[in-house]
PDB file of C-alpha atoms and ligand atoms in Angstrom:
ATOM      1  CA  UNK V   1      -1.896  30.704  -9.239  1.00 72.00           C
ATOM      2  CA  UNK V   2       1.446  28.865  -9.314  1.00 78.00           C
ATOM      3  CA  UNK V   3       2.518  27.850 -13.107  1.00 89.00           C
ATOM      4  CA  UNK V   4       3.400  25.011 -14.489  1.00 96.00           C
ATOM      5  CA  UNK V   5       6.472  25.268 -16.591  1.00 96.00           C
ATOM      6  CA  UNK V   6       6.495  22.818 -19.780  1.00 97.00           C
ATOM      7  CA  UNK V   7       9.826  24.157 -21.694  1.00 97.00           C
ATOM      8  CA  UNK V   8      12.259  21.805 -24.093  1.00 96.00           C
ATOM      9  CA  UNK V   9      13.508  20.054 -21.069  1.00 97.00           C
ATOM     10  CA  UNK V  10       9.942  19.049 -19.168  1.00 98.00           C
ATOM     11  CA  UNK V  11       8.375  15.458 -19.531  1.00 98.00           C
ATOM     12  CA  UNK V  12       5.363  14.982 -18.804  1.00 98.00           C
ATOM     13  CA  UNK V  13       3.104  12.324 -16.778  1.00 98.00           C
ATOM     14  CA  UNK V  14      -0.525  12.975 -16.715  1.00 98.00           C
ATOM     15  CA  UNK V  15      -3.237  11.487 -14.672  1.00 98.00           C
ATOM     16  CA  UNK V  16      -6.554  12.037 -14.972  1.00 98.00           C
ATOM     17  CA  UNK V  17      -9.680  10.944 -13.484  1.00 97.00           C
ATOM     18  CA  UNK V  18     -13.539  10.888 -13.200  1.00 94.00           C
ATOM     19  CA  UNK V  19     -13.432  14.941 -11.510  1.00 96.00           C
ATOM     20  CA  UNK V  20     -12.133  15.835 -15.577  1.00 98.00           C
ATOM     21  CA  UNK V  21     -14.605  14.572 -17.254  1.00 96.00           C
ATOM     22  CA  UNK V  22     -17.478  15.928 -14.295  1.00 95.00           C
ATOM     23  CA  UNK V  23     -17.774  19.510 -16.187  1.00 96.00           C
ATOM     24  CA  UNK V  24     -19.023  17.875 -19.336  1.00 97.00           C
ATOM     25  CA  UNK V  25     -21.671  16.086 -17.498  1.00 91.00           C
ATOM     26  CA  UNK V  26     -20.735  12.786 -16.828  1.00 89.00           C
ATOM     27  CA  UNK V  27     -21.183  11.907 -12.972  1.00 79.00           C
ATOM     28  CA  UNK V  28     -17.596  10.587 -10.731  1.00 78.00           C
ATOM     29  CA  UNK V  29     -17.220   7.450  -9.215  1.00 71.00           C
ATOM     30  CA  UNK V  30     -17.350   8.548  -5.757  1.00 67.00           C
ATOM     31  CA  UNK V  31     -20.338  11.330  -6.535  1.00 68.00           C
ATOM     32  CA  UNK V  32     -22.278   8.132  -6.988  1.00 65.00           C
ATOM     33  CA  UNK V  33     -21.588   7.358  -3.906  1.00 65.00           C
ATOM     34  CA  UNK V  34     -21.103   4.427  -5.103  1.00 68.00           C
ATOM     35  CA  UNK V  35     -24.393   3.482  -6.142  1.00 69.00           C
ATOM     36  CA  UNK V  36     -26.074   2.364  -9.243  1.00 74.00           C
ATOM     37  CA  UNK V  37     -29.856   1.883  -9.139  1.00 76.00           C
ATOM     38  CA  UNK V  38     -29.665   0.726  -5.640  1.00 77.00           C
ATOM     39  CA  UNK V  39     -26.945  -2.492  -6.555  1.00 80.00           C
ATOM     40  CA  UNK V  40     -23.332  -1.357  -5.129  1.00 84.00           C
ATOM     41  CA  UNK V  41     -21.006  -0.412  -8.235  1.00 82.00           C
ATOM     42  CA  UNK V  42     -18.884  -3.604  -7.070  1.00 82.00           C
ATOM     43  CA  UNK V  43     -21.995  -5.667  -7.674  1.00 86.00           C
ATOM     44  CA  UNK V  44     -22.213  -4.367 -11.431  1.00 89.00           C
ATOM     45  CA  UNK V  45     -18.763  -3.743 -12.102  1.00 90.00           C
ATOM     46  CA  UNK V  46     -16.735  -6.754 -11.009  1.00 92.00           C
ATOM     47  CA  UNK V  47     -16.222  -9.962 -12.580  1.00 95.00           C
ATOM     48  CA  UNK V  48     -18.070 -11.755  -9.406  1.00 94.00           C
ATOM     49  CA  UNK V  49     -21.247  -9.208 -10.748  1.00 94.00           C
ATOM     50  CA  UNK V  50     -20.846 -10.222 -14.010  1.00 96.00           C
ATOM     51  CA  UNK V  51     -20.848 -14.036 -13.369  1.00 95.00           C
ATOM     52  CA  UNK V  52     -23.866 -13.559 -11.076  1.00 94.00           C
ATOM     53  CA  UNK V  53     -25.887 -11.417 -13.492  1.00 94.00           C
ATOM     54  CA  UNK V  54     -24.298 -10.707 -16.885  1.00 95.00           C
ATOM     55  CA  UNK V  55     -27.418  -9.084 -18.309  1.00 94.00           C
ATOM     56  CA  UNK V  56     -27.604  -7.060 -15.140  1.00 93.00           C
ATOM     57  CA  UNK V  57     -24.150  -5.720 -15.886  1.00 94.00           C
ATOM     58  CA  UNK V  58     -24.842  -5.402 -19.605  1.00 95.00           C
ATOM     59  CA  UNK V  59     -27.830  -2.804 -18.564  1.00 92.00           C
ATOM     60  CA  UNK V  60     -25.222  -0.554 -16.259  1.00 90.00           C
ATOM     61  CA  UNK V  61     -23.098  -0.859 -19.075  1.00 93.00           C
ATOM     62  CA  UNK V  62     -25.627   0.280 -22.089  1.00 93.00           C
ATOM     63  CA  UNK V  63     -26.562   3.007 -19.686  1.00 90.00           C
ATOM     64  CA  UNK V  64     -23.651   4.355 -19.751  1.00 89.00           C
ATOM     65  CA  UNK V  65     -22.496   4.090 -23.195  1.00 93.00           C
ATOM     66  CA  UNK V  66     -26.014   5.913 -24.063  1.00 91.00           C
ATOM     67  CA  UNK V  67     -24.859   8.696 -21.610  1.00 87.00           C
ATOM     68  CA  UNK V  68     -21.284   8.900 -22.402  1.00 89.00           C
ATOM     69  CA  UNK V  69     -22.103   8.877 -26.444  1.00 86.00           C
ATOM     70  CA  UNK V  70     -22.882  12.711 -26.717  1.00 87.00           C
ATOM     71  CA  UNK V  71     -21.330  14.309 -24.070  1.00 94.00           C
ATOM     72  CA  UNK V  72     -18.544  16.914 -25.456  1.00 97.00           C
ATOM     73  CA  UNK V  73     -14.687  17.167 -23.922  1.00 98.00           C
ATOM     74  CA  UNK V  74     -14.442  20.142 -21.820  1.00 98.00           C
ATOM     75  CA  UNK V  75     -11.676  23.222 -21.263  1.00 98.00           C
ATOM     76  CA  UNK V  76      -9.600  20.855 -19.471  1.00 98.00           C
ATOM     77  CA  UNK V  77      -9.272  17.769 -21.867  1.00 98.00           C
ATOM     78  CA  UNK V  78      -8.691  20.683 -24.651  1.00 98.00           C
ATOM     79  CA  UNK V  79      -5.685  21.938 -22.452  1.00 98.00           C
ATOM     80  CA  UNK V  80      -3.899  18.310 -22.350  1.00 98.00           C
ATOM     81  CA  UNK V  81      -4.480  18.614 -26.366  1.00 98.00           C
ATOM     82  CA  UNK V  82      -2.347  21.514 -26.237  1.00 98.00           C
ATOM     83  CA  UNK V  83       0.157  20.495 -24.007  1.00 98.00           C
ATOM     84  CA  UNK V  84       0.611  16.968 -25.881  1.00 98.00           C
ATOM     85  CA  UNK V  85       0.965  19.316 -29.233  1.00 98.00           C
ATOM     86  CA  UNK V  86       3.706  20.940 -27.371  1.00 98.00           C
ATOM     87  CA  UNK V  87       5.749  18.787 -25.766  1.00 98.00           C
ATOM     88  CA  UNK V  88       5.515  15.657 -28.431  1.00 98.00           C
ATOM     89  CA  UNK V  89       6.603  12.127 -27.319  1.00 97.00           C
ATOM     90  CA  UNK V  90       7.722  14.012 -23.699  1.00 98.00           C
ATOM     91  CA  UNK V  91       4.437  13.984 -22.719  1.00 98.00           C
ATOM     92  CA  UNK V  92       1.759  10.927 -21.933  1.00 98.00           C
ATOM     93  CA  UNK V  93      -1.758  10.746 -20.544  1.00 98.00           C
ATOM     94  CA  UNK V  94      -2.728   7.802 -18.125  1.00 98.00           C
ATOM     95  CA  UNK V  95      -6.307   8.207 -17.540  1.00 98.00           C
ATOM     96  CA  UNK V  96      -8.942   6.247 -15.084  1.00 97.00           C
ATOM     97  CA  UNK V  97     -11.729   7.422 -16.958  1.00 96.00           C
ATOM     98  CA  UNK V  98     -13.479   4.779 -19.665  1.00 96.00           C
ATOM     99  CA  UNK V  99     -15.398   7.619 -21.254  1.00 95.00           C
ATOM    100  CA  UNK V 100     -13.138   7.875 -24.653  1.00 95.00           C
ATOM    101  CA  UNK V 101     -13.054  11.773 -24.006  1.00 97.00           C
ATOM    102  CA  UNK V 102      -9.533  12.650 -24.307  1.00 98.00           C
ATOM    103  CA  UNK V 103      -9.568  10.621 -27.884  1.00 97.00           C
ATOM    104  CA  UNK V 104     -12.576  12.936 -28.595  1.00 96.00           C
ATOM    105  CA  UNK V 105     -10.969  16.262 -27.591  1.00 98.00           C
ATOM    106  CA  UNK V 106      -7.873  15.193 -30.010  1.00 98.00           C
ATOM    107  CA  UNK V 107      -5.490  13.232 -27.359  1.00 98.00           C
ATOM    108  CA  UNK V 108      -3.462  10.745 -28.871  1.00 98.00           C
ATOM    109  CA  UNK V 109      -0.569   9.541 -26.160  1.00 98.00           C
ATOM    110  CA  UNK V 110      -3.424   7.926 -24.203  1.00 98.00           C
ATOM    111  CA  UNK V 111      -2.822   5.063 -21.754  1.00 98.00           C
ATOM    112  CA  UNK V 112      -6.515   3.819 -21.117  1.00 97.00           C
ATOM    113  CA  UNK V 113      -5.540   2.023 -17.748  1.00 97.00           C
ATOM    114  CA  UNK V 114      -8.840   1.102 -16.945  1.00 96.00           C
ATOM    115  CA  UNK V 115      -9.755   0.271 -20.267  1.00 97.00           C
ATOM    116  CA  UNK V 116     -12.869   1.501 -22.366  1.00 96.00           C
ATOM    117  CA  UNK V 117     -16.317   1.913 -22.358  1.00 95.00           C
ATOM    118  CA  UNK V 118     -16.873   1.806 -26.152  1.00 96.00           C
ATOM    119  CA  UNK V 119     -14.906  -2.073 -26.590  1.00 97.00           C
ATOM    120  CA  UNK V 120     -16.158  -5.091 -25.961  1.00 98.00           C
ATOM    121  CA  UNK V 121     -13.980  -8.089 -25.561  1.00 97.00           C
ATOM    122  CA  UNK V 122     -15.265 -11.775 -24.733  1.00 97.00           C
ATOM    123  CA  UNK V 123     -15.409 -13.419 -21.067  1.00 96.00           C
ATOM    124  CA  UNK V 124     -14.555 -16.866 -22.327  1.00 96.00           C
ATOM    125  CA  UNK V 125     -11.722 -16.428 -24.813  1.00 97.00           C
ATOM    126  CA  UNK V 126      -8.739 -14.306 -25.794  1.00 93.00           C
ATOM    127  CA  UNK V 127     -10.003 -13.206 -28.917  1.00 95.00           C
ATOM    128  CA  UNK V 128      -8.894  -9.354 -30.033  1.00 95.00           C
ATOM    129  CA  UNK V 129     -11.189  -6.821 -27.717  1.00 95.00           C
ATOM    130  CA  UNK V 130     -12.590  -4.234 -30.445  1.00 97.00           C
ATOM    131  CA  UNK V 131     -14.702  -1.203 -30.904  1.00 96.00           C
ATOM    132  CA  UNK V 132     -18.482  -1.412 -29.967  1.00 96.00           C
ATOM    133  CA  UNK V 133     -20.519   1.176 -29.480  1.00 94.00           C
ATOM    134  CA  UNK V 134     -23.724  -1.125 -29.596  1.00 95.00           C
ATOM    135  CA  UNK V 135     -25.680  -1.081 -25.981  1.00 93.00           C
ATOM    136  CA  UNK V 136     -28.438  -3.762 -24.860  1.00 89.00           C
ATOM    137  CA  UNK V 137     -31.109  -2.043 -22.881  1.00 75.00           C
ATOM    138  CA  UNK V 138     -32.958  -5.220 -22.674  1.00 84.00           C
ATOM    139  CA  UNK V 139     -29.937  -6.429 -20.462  1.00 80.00           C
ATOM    140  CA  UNK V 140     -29.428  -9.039 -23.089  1.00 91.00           C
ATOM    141  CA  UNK V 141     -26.075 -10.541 -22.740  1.00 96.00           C
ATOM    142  CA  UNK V 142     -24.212 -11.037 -26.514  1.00 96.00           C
ATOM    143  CA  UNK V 143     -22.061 -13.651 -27.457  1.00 96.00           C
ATOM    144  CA  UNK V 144     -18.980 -14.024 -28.649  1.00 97.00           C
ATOM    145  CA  UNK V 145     -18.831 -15.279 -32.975  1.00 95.00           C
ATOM    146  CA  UNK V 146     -15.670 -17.189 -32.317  1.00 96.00           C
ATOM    147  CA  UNK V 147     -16.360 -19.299 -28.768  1.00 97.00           C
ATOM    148  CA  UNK V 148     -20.021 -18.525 -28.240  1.00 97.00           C
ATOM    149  CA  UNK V 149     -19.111 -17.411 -25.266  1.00 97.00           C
ATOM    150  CA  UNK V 150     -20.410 -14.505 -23.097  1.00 97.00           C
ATOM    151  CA  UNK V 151     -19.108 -10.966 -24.350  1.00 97.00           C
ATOM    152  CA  UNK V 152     -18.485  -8.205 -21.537  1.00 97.00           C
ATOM    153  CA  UNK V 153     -17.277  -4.689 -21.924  1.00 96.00           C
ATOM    154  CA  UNK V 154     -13.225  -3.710 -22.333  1.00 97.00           C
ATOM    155  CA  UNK V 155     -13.577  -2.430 -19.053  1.00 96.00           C
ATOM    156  CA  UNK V 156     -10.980  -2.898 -16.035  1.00 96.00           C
ATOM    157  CA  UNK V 157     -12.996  -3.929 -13.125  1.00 94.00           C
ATOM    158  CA  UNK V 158     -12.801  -4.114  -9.983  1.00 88.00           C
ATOM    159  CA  UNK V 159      -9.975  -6.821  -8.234  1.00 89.00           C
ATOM    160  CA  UNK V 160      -8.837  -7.155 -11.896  1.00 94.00           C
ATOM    161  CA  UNK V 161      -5.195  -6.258 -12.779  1.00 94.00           C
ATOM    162  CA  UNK V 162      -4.497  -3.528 -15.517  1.00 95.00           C
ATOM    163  CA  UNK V 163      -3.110  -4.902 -18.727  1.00 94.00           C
ATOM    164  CA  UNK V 164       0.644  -5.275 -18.644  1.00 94.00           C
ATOM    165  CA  UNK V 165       1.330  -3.285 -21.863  1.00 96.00           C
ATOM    166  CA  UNK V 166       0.157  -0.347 -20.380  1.00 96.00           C
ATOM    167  CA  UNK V 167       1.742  -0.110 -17.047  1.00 96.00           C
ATOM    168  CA  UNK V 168       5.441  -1.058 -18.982  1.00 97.00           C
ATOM    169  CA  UNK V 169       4.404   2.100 -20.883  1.00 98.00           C
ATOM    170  CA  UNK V 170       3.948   4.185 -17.739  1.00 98.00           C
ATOM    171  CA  UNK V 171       7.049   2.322 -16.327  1.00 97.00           C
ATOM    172  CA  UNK V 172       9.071   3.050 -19.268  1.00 98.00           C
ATOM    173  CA  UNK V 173       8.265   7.057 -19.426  1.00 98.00           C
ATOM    174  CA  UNK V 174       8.740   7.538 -15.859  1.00 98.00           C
ATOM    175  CA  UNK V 175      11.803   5.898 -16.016  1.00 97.00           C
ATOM    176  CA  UNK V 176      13.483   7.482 -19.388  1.00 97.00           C
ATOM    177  CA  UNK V 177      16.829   8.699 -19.118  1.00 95.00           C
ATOM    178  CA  UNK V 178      16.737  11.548 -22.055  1.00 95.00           C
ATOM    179  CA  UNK V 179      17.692  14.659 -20.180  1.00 95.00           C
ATOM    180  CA  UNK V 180      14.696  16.090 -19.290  1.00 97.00           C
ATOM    181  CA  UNK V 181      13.048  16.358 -15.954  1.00 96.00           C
ATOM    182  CA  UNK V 182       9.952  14.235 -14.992  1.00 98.00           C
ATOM    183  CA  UNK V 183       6.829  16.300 -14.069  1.00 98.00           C
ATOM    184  CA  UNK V 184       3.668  14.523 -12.719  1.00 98.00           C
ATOM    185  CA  UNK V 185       0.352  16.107 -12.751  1.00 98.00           C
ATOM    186  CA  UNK V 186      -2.837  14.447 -11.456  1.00 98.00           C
ATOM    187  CA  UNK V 187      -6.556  15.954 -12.096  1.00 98.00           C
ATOM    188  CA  UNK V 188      -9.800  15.138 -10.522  1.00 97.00           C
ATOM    189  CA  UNK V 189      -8.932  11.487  -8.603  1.00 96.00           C
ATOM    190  CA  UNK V 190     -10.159  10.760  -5.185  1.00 93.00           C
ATOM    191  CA  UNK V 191      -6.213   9.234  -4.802  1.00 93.00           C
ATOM    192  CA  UNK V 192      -8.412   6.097  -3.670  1.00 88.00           C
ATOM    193  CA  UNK V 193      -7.929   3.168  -6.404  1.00 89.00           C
ATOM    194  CA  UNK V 194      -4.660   1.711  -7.166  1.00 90.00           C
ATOM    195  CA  UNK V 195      -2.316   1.484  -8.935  1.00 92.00           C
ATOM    196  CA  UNK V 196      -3.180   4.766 -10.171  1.00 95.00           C
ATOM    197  CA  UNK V 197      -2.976   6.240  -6.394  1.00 95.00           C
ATOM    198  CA  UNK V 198       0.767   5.118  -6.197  1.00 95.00           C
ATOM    199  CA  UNK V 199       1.724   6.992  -9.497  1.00 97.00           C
ATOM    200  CA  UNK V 200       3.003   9.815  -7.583  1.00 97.00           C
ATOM    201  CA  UNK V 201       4.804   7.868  -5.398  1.00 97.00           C
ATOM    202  CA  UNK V 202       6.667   6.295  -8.130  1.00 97.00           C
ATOM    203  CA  UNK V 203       7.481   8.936  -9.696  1.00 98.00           C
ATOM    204  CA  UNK V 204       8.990  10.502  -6.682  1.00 97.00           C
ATOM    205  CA  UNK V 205      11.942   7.858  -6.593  1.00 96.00           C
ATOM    206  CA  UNK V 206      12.936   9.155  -9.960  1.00 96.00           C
ATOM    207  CA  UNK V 207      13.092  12.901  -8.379  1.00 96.00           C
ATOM    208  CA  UNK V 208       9.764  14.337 -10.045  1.00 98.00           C
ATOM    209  CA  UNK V 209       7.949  17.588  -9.371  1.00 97.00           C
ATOM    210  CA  UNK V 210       4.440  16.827  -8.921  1.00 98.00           C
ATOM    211  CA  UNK V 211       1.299  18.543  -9.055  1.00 98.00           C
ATOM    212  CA  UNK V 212      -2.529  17.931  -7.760  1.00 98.00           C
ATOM    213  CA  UNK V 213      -5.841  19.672  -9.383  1.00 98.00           C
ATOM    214  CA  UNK V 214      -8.339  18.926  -7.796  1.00 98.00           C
ATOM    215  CA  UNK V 215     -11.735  20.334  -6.684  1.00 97.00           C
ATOM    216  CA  UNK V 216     -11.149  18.840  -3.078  1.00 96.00           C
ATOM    217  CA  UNK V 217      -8.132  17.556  -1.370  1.00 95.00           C
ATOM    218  CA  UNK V 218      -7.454  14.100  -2.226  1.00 93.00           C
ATOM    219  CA  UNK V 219      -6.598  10.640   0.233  1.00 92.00           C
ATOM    220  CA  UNK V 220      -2.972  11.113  -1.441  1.00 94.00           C
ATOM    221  CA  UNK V 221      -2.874  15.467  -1.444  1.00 96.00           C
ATOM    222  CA  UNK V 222      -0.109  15.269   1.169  1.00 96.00           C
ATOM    223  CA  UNK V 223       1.979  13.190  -1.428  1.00 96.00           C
ATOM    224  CA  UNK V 224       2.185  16.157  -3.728  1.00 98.00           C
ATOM    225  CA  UNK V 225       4.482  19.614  -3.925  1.00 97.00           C
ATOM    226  CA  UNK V 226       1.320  21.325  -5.298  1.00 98.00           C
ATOM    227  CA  UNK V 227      -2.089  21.368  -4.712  1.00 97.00           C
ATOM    228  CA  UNK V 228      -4.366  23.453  -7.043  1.00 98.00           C
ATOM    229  CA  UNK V 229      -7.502  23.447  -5.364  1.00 97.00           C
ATOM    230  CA  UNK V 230     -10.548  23.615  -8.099  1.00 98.00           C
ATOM    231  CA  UNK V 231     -12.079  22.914 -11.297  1.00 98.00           C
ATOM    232  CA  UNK V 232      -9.833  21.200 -14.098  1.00 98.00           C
ATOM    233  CA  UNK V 233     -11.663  22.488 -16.467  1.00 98.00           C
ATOM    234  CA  UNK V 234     -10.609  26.127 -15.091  1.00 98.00           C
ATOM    235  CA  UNK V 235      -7.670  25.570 -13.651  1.00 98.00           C
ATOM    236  CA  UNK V 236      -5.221  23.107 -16.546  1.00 98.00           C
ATOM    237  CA  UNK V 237      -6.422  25.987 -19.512  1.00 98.00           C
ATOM    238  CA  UNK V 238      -4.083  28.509 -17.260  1.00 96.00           C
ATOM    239  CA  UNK V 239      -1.992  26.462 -15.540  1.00 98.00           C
ATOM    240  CA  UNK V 240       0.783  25.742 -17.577  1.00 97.00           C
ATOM    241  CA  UNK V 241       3.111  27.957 -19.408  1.00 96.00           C
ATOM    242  CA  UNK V 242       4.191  26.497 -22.833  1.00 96.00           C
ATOM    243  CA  UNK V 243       7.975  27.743 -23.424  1.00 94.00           C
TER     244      UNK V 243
HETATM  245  N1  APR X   1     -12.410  19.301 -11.362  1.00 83.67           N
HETATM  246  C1  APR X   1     -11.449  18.729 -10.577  1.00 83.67           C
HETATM  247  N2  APR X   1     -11.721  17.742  -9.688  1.00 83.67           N
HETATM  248  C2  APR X   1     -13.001  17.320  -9.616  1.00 83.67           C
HETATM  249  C3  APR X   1     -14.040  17.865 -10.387  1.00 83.67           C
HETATM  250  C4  APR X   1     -13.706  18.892 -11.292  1.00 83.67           C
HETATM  251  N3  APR X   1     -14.635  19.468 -12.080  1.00 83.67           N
HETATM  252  N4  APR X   1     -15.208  17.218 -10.068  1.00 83.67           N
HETATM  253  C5  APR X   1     -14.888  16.286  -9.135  1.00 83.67           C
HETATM  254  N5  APR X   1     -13.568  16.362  -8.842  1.00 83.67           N
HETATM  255  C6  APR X   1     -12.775  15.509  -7.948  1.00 83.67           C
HETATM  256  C7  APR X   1     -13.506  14.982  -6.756  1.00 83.67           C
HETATM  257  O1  APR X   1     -13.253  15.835  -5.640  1.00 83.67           O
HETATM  258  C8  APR X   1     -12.823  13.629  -6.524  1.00 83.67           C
HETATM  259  O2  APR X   1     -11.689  13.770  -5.663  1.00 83.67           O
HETATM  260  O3  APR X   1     -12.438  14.390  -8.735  1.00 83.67           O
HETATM  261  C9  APR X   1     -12.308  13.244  -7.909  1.00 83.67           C
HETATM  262  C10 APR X   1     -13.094  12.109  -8.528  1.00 83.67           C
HETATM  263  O4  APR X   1     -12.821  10.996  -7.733  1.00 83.67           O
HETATM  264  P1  APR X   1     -13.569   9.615  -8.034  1.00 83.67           P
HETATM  265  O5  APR X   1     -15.031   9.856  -8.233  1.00 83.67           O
HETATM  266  O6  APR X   1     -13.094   8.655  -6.981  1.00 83.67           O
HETATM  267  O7  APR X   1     -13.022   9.162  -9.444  1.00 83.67           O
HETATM  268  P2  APR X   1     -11.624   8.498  -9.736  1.00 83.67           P
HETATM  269  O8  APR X   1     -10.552   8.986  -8.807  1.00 83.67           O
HETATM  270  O9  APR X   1     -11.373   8.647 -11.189  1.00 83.67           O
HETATM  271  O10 APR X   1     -11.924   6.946  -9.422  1.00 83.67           O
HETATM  272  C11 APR X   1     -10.876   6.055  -9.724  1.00 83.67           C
HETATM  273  O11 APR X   1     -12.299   4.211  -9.155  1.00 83.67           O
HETATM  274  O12 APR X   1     -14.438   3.503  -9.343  1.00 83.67           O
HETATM  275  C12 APR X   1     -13.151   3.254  -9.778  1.00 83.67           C
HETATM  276  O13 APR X   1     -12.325   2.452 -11.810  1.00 83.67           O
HETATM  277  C13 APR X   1     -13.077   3.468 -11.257  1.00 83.67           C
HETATM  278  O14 APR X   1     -11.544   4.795 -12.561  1.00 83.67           O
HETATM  279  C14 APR X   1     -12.327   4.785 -11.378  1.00 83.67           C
HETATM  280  C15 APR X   1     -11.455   4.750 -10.150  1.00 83.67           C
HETATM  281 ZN1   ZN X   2     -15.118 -15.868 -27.269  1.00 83.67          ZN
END
């Protein structure tokens, strides 16, 4: 297999999505084929679902907060660990995934683009979003203690924008002028939601090497110098060499 170099002179740009988090159990978006009992994910995770049926989207939600609360990080989150150790404020982790995983497995230069499964933040003010790991089965829907208003979950859904903050951090690390060369690696993304999907695009303009795990080719593959065709969590534990 081809290696990954990450020496003194390598920044890093990671991008992960639902495929790394599929060996420690918890199904991808597209695996779902985009189905949740029956109702289209858009109907349950958009904020046109949630003003329809708020207690509907309150029971996806709880589902998957049960599901997501004791699955374990797998070999590849534990490899980004390392390579974050290594490479220190050169490297930085935008993920897709809402799962809190890399936190778990020890990441801590985490860019949670599409926000969070375990915080909550309220629909009808701009009070602080904050860390809830409560679920409502029932499909009640809770309110909010400052406007009474209808709570929702810290999620980014779909037609929403990502918050600011966190694509000037992206911006800002792609963009660094520090001496070191810009690498981009993406694992398990179908290359089929944006902005994420134009990462590697961006990063090309600044002259980055750029590398694809994934178990299948993605819409974007041909966008990439690499392409390591399989499992993350066999493929990122070997992949790089730490110099
Ligand atoms: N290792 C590597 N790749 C994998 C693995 C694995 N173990 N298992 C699945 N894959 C690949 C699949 O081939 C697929 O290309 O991971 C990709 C997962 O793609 P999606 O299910 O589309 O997930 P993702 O790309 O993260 O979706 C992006 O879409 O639904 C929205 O907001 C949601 O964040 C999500 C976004
Ligand atoms: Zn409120």
């Amino acid at each position: 297999m081809e290696q990954l170099v990450l020496d003194s002179r390598t920044r890093l740009l990671v991008l992960t999505g639902a495929g790394v988090s599929a060996e420690s159990g918890v199904p991808t978006f597209r695996g779902m084929n985009g189905l949740w009992e029956n109702h289209p994910v858009e109907a349950v995770a958009s904020p046109e679902g949630f003003q329809a049926d708020p207690a509907l989207v309150w029971r996806f939600y709880s589902q998957r907060r049960t599901g997501a609360a004791d699955v374990k990080p797998n070999p590849g989150h534990d490899a980004l660990v390392r390579w974050e150790a290594h490479l220190g404020d050169r490297f930085l982790l935008a993920t897709q995934n809402v799962d809190g995983l890399h936190a778990r497995a020890g990441s801590q230069r985490v860019v949670d683009m599409h926000g969070n499964l375990f915080r909550t933040k309220c629909a009808d003010c701009r009070r602080e979003p904050f860390d809830d790991t409560s679920v409502h089965p029932s499909g009640t829907v809770p309110k909010c203690d400052s406007c009474g208003g209808r709570l929702r979950p810290d999620i980014v859904w779909f037609g929403e924008m990502l918050a600011s903050a966190d694509l000037e951090r992206i911006g800002e690390f792609v963009s660094r002028k520090d001496g070191t060369r810009l690498v981009f690696l993406a694992a398990g993304t179908s290359g089929a939601v944006w902005p994420a999907a134009g990462l590697v695009d961006e990063v090309r303009t600044v002259g980055a090497e750029t590398w694809l795990v994934n178990s299948e080719s993605a819409a974007n593959t041909e966008r990439f110098q690499h392409f390591v065709q399989g499992l993350s969590g066999q493929v990122l534990p070997t992949l790089a060499k730490l110099v």
